[in-house]
PDB file of C-alpha atoms in Angstrom:
ATOM      1  CA  UNK A   1      23.078  -6.958 -11.947  1.00  0.00           C
ATOM      2  CA  UNK A   2      20.417  -9.378 -11.121  1.00  0.00           C
ATOM      3  CA  UNK A   3      16.962  -8.332 -11.207  1.00  0.00           C
ATOM      4  CA  UNK A   4      15.867  -8.771  -7.584  1.00  0.00           C
ATOM      5  CA  UNK A   5      18.638  -6.583  -6.517  1.00  0.00           C
ATOM      6  CA  UNK A   6      16.904  -3.647  -8.098  1.00  0.00           C
ATOM      7  CA  UNK A   7      14.872  -1.677  -6.055  1.00  0.00           C
ATOM      8  CA  UNK A   8      11.917  -0.529  -8.333  1.00  0.00           C
ATOM      9  CA  UNK A   9       9.068   0.784  -5.846  1.00  0.00           C
ATOM     10  CA  UNK A  10       9.166   1.267  -1.628  1.00  0.00           C
ATOM     11  CA  UNK A  11       5.547   0.654  -1.218  1.00  0.00           C
ATOM     12  CA  UNK A  12       3.359   1.429   2.339  1.00  0.00           C
ATOM     13  CA  UNK A  13      -0.229   0.376   1.846  1.00  0.00           C
ATOM     14  CA  UNK A  14      -2.802   2.021   4.384  1.00  0.00           C
ATOM     15  CA  UNK A  15      -5.752  -0.735   5.045  1.00  0.00           C
ATOM     16  CA  UNK A  16      -5.385  -3.940   5.371  1.00  0.00           C
ATOM     17  CA  UNK A  17      -9.154  -5.342   5.224  1.00  0.00           C
ATOM     18  CA  UNK A  18      -9.618  -7.920   2.697  1.00  0.00           C
ATOM     19  CA  UNK A  19      -8.658  -6.158  -0.308  1.00  0.00           C
ATOM     20  CA  UNK A  20      -5.776  -4.544   1.096  1.00  0.00           C
ATOM     21  CA  UNK A  21      -4.476  -7.920   2.323  1.00  0.00           C
ATOM     22  CA  UNK A  22      -5.069  -9.822  -0.548  1.00  0.00           C
ATOM     23  CA  UNK A  23      -3.243  -6.941  -2.353  1.00  0.00           C
ATOM     24  CA  UNK A  24      -0.106  -7.664   0.101  1.00  0.00           C
ATOM     25  CA  UNK A  25      -0.081 -11.423  -0.260  1.00  0.00           C
ATOM     26  CA  UNK A  26       0.207 -10.758  -3.389  1.00  0.00           C
ATOM     27  CA  UNK A  27       2.710  -8.404  -3.672  1.00  0.00           C
ATOM     28  CA  UNK A  28       5.358 -10.456  -1.375  1.00  0.00           C
ATOM     29  CA  UNK A  29       4.925 -13.151  -3.835  1.00  0.00           C
ATOM     30  CA  UNK A  30       6.264 -10.304  -6.166  1.00  0.00           C
ATOM     31  CA  UNK A  31       8.813  -9.189  -3.912  1.00  0.00           C
ATOM     32  CA  UNK A  32      11.500 -10.727  -6.365  1.00  0.00           C
ATOM     33  CA  UNK A  33      10.728  -8.390  -8.887  1.00  0.00           C
ATOM     34  CA  UNK A  34      12.003  -5.595  -6.730  1.00  0.00           C
ATOM     35  CA  UNK A  35       8.440  -3.912  -5.459  1.00  0.00           C
ATOM     36  CA  UNK A  36       9.503  -4.008  -1.117  1.00  0.00           C
ATOM     37  CA  UNK A  37       6.516  -3.332   1.320  1.00  0.00           C
ATOM     38  CA  UNK A  38       8.261  -0.949   3.660  1.00  0.00           C
ATOM     39  CA  UNK A  39       5.583  -0.273   5.888  1.00  0.00           C
ATOM     40  CA  UNK A  40       1.542  -1.106   6.552  1.00  0.00           C
ATOM     41  CA  UNK A  41      -0.690   0.949   8.470  1.00  0.00           C
ATOM     42  CA  UNK A  42      -4.183  -1.195  10.057  1.00  0.00           C
ATOM     43  CA  UNK A  43      -6.211  -0.174  12.896  1.00  0.00           C
ATOM     44  CA  UNK A  44      -7.940  -3.050  13.735  1.00  0.00           C
ATOM     45  CA  UNK A  45      -6.957  -6.699  13.793  1.00  0.00           C
ATOM     46  CA  UNK A  46      -7.241  -8.347  10.579  1.00  0.00           C
ATOM     47  CA  UNK A  47      -5.593 -11.714   9.126  1.00  0.00           C
ATOM     48  CA  UNK A  48      -3.985  -9.290   6.609  1.00  0.00           C
ATOM     49  CA  UNK A  49      -2.748  -7.252   9.731  1.00  0.00           C
ATOM     50  CA  UNK A  50      -1.142 -10.456  10.931  1.00  0.00           C
ATOM     51  CA  UNK A  51       0.296 -11.873   8.344  1.00  0.00           C
ATOM     52  CA  UNK A  52       2.299  -8.717   7.482  1.00  0.00           C
ATOM     53  CA  UNK A  53       3.652  -8.559  11.033  1.00  0.00           C
ATOM     54  CA  UNK A  54       4.927 -12.534  10.772  1.00  0.00           C
ATOM     55  CA  UNK A  55       6.874 -11.198   7.259  1.00  0.00           C
ATOM     56  CA  UNK A  56       8.691  -8.363   9.184  1.00  0.00           C
ATOM     57  CA  UNK A  57       7.018  -5.364   7.575  1.00  0.00           C
ATOM     58  CA  UNK A  58       6.335  -2.596  10.215  1.00  0.00           C
ATOM     59  CA  UNK A  59       3.249  -1.471  11.526  1.00  0.00           C
ATOM     60  CA  UNK A  60       2.767   2.407  11.204  1.00  0.00           C
ATOM     61  CA  UNK A  61       0.281   5.152  11.783  1.00  0.00           C
ATOM     62  CA  UNK A  62      -0.736   7.130   8.763  1.00  0.00           C
ATOM     63  CA  UNK A  63       1.352  10.237  10.383  1.00  0.00           C
ATOM     64  CA  UNK A  64       4.242   7.912  10.614  1.00  0.00           C
ATOM     65  CA  UNK A  65       4.121   7.151   7.324  1.00  0.00           C
ATOM     66  CA  UNK A  66       3.916  10.663   6.147  1.00  0.00           C
ATOM     67  CA  UNK A  67       6.755  11.429   7.793  1.00  0.00           C
ATOM     68  CA  UNK A  68       8.872   9.223   5.954  1.00  0.00           C
ATOM     69  CA  UNK A  69       8.667  11.499   3.397  1.00  0.00           C
ATOM     70  CA  UNK A  70      10.451   9.723   0.251  1.00  0.00           C
ATOM     71  CA  UNK A  71      11.339   6.789   1.338  1.00  0.00           C
ATOM     72  CA  UNK A  72       7.963   5.356   0.111  1.00  0.00           C
ATOM     73  CA  UNK A  73       7.006   6.360  -3.613  1.00  0.00           C
ATOM     74  CA  UNK A  74       4.454   4.965  -3.725  1.00  0.00           C
ATOM     75  CA  UNK A  75       1.393   4.871  -0.389  1.00  0.00           C
ATOM     76  CA  UNK A  76      -1.995   2.653  -1.448  1.00  0.00           C
ATOM     77  CA  UNK A  77      -5.183   3.404   0.208  1.00  0.00           C
ATOM     78  CA  UNK A  78      -6.820   0.097   0.215  1.00  0.00           C
ATOM     79  CA  UNK A  79      -9.096   1.669   3.174  1.00  0.00           C
ATOM     80  CA  UNK A  80     -12.178   1.831   0.767  1.00  0.00           C
ATOM     81  CA  UNK A  81     -13.064   5.238   3.201  1.00  0.00           C
ATOM     82  CA  UNK A  82     -12.536   8.692   0.901  1.00  0.00           C
ATOM     83  CA  UNK A  83     -12.234  10.471   4.071  1.00  0.00           C
ATOM     84  CA  UNK A  84      -8.754   8.562   5.169  1.00  0.00           C
ATOM     85  CA  UNK A  85      -7.550   9.554   1.429  1.00  0.00           C
ATOM     86  CA  UNK A  86      -8.582  12.755   1.845  1.00  0.00           C
ATOM     87  CA  UNK A  87      -6.493  13.189   5.469  1.00  0.00           C
ATOM     88  CA  UNK A  88      -3.423  11.607   3.732  1.00  0.00           C
ATOM     89  CA  UNK A  89      -3.649  13.895   0.712  1.00  0.00           C
ATOM     90  CA  UNK A  90      -3.555  16.382   2.998  1.00  0.00           C
ATOM     91  CA  UNK A  91      -0.763  15.576   5.607  1.00  0.00           C
ATOM     92  CA  UNK A  92       1.119  14.684   2.545  1.00  0.00           C
ATOM     93  CA  UNK A  93       0.969  18.309   0.549  1.00  0.00           C
ATOM     94  CA  UNK A  94       1.245  19.885   4.094  1.00  0.00           C
ATOM     95  CA  UNK A  95       4.560  18.268   3.956  1.00  0.00           C
ATOM     96  CA  UNK A  96       5.242  19.248   0.713  1.00  0.00           C
ATOM     97  CA  UNK A  97       6.495  15.941  -0.900  1.00  0.00           C
ATOM     98  CA  UNK A  98       6.592  16.027  -4.279  1.00  0.00           C
ATOM     99  CA  UNK A  99       7.996  12.956  -4.396  1.00  0.00           C
ATOM    100  CA  UNK A 100       5.304  10.003  -2.852  1.00  0.00           C
ATOM    101  CA  UNK A 101       2.235   9.215  -4.952  1.00  0.00           C
ATOM    102  CA  UNK A 102      -0.808   8.390  -3.127  1.00  0.00           C
ATOM    103  CA  UNK A 103      -2.821   5.247  -5.007  1.00  0.00           C
ATOM    104  CA  UNK A 104      -6.108   4.995  -4.692  1.00  0.00           C
ATOM    105  CA  UNK A 105      -7.904   1.434  -4.772  1.00  0.00           C
ATOM    106  CA  UNK A 106      -8.704   2.120  -8.875  1.00  0.00           C
ATOM    107  CA  UNK A 107      -4.455   1.865  -9.118  1.00  0.00           C
ATOM    108  CA  UNK A 108      -4.145  -1.449  -7.081  1.00  0.00           C
ATOM    109  CA  UNK A 109      -6.428  -3.177  -9.015  1.00  0.00           C
ATOM    110  CA  UNK A 110      -4.867  -2.468 -12.446  1.00  0.00           C
ATOM    111  CA  UNK A 111      -1.888  -3.721 -10.791  1.00  0.00           C
ATOM    112  CA  UNK A 112      -3.754  -6.244  -9.752  1.00  0.00           C
ATOM    113  CA  UNK A 113      -4.779  -7.260 -13.177  1.00  0.00           C
ATOM    114  CA  UNK A 114      -1.499  -7.394 -14.453  1.00  0.00           C
ATOM    115  CA  UNK A 115       0.608  -9.410 -11.772  1.00  0.00           C
ATOM    116  CA  UNK A 116      -2.326 -11.961 -11.222  1.00  0.00           C
ATOM    117  CA  UNK A 117      -4.623 -14.104 -12.630  1.00  0.00           C
ATOM    118  CA  UNK A 118      -7.148 -14.306  -9.598  1.00  0.00           C
ATOM    119  CA  UNK A 119      -9.965 -11.702  -9.772  1.00  0.00           C
ATOM    120  CA  UNK A 120      -9.710  -8.873  -6.374  1.00  0.00           C
ATOM    121  CA  UNK A 121     -13.129  -8.889  -5.591  1.00  0.00           C
ATOM    122  CA  UNK A 122     -15.439  -5.601  -5.402  1.00  0.00           C
ATOM    123  CA  UNK A 123     -14.268  -4.728  -2.335  1.00  0.00           C
ATOM    124  CA  UNK A 124     -14.802  -1.578  -1.416  1.00  0.00           C
ATOM    125  CA  UNK A 125     -17.678   0.939  -3.661  1.00  0.00           C
ATOM    126  CA  UNK A 126     -15.816   4.522  -3.482  1.00  0.00           C
ATOM    127  CA  UNK A 127     -12.829   3.690  -6.033  1.00  0.00           C
ATOM    128  CA  UNK A 128     -12.413   7.596  -6.984  1.00  0.00           C
ATOM    129  CA  UNK A 129      -9.176   9.094  -5.936  1.00  0.00           C
TER     130      UNK A 129
END
């Protein structure tokens, strides 16, 4: 079995602004390592949203992502808005989904440091869970 035939994680990205868009680009560059972006959420028009659409990645609402349940291993919340993270956590808890992990920007930054030689930039000030 080749490495590219193994799915390591099915992820969703919420927030495709500057940070989320750059994160998406890097993850897409490494798709042969088994990280699959199953969908993204972004309300406003951004270059990252356009790149996701160009790559054929489904655009969904947060509610639609939550409804996917265990089909998503990790949801990266890269909005920089604590209220979005709080809402996302509440919706996930209401579904009883014990599989999907909600990863805040801190986790994306840590992953970025491992997979890229570039700096991600400061971006958002809210980095807590």
